[in-house]
Coordinates of C-alpha atoms in Angstrom, one line a residue:
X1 CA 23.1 56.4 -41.7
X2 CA 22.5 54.8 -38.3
X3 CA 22.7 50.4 -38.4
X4 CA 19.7 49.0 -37.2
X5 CA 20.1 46.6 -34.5
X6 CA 21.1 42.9 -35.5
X7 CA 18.7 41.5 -33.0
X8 CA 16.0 43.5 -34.2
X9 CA 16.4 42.9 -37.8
X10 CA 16.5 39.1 -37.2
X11 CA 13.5 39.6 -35.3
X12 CA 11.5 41.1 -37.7
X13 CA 12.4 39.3 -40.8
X14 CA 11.3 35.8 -38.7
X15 CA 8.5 36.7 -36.6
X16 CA 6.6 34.2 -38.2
X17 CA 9.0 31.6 -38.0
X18 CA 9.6 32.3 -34.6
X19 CA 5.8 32.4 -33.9
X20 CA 5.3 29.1 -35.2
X21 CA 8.3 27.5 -33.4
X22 CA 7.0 28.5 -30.1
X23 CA 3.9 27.7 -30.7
X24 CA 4.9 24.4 -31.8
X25 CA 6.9 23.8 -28.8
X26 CA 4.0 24.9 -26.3
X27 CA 1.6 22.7 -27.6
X28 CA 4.1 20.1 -28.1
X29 CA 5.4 20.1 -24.5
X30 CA 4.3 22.5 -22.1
X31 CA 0.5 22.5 -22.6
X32 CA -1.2 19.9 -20.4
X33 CA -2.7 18.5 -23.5
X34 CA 0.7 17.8 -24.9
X35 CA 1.8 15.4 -27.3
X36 CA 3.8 14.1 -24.0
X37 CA 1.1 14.0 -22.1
X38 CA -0.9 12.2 -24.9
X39 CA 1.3 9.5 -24.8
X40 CA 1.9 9.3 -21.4
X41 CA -2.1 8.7 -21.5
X42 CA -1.8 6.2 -24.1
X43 CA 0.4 3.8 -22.0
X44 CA -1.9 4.3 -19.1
X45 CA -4.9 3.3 -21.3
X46 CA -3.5 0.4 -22.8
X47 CA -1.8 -0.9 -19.1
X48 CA -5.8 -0.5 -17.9
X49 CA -7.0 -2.8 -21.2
X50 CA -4.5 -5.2 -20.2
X51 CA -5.6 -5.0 -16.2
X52 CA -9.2 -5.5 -17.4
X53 CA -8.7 -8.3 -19.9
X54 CA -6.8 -10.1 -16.8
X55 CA -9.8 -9.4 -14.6
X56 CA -12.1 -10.4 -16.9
X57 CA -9.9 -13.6 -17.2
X58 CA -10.3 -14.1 -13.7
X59 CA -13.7 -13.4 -13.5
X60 CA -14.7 -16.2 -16.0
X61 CA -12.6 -18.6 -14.1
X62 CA -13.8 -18.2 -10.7
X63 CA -17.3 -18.1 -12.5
X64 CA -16.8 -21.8 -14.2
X65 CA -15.5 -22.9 -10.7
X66 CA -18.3 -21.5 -8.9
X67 CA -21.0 -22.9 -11.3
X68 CA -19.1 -26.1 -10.3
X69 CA -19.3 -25.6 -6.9
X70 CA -23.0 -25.4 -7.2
X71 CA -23.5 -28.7 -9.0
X72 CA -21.4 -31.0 -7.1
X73 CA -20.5 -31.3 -3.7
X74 CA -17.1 -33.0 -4.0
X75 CA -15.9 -30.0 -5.6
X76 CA -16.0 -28.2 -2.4
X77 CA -13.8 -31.4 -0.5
X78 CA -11.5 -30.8 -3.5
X79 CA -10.9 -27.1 -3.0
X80 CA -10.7 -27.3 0.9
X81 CA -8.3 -30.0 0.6
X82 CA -6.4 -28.5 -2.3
X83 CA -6.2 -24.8 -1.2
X84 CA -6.3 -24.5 2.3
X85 CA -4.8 -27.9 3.4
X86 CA -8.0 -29.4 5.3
X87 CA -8.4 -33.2 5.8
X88 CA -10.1 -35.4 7.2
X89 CA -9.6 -37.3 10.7
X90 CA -8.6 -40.5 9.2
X91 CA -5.9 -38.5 6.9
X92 CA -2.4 -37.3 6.9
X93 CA -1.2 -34.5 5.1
X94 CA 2.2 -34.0 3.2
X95 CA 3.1 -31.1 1.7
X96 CA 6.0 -31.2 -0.9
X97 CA 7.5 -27.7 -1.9
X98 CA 10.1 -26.9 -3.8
X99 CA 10.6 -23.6 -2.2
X100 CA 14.2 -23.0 -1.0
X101 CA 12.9 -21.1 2.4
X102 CA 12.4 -23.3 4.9
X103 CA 8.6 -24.2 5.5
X104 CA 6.6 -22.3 8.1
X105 CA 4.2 -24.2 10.3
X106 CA 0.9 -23.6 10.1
X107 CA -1.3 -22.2 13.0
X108 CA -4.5 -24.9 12.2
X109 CA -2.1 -27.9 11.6
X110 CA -1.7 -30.8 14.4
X111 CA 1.4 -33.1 14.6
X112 CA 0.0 -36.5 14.9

């Protein structure tokens, strides 16, 4: 009597197991539909929510303040004077920072 080969035995008593396992671990891993993949995708999708909830955030407040800047004109003195540093000719501006770099001067400002 001849012995069959070990390999082949094992083989053939668990081809169904060993089906299944690589099936498992194609689908599982290499596929491009992968679990992986899917969660990969999942974190994408849910940084995107989060970058349109700030948006929209953004979106509502520039709305309010442009609604604002429709209705009243002072609004518009406020912002210039506020966000880009404009004044008027009677005025002096000082700007207090409590940046540790040391301040930059400004092309559109004048030492008076």
């Amino acid at each position: 009597m001849s012995k069959k080969n070990p390999l082949y035995s094992f083989l053939s008593h668990n081809k169904y197991w060993i089906v299944l396992i690589v099936g498992v671990l194609i689908v599982g891993f290499l596929d491009e539909n992968s679990f992986v993949q899917r969660l990969k995708y999942d974190m994408q999708i849910s940084e995107l929510k989060e970058q349109i909830e700030k948006y929209n955030a953004q979106y509502e407040r520039d709305e309010t303040q442009l609604k604002e800047l429709r209705r009243n004109p002072k609004a518009i003195t406020k912002i210039a004077r506020e966000r880009y540093f404009m004044k008027a000719d009677d005025e002096d501006i000082f700007v207090l920072s409590d940046d540790l770099e040391p301040v930059k001067k400004m092309a559109h400002e004048t030492a008076e």
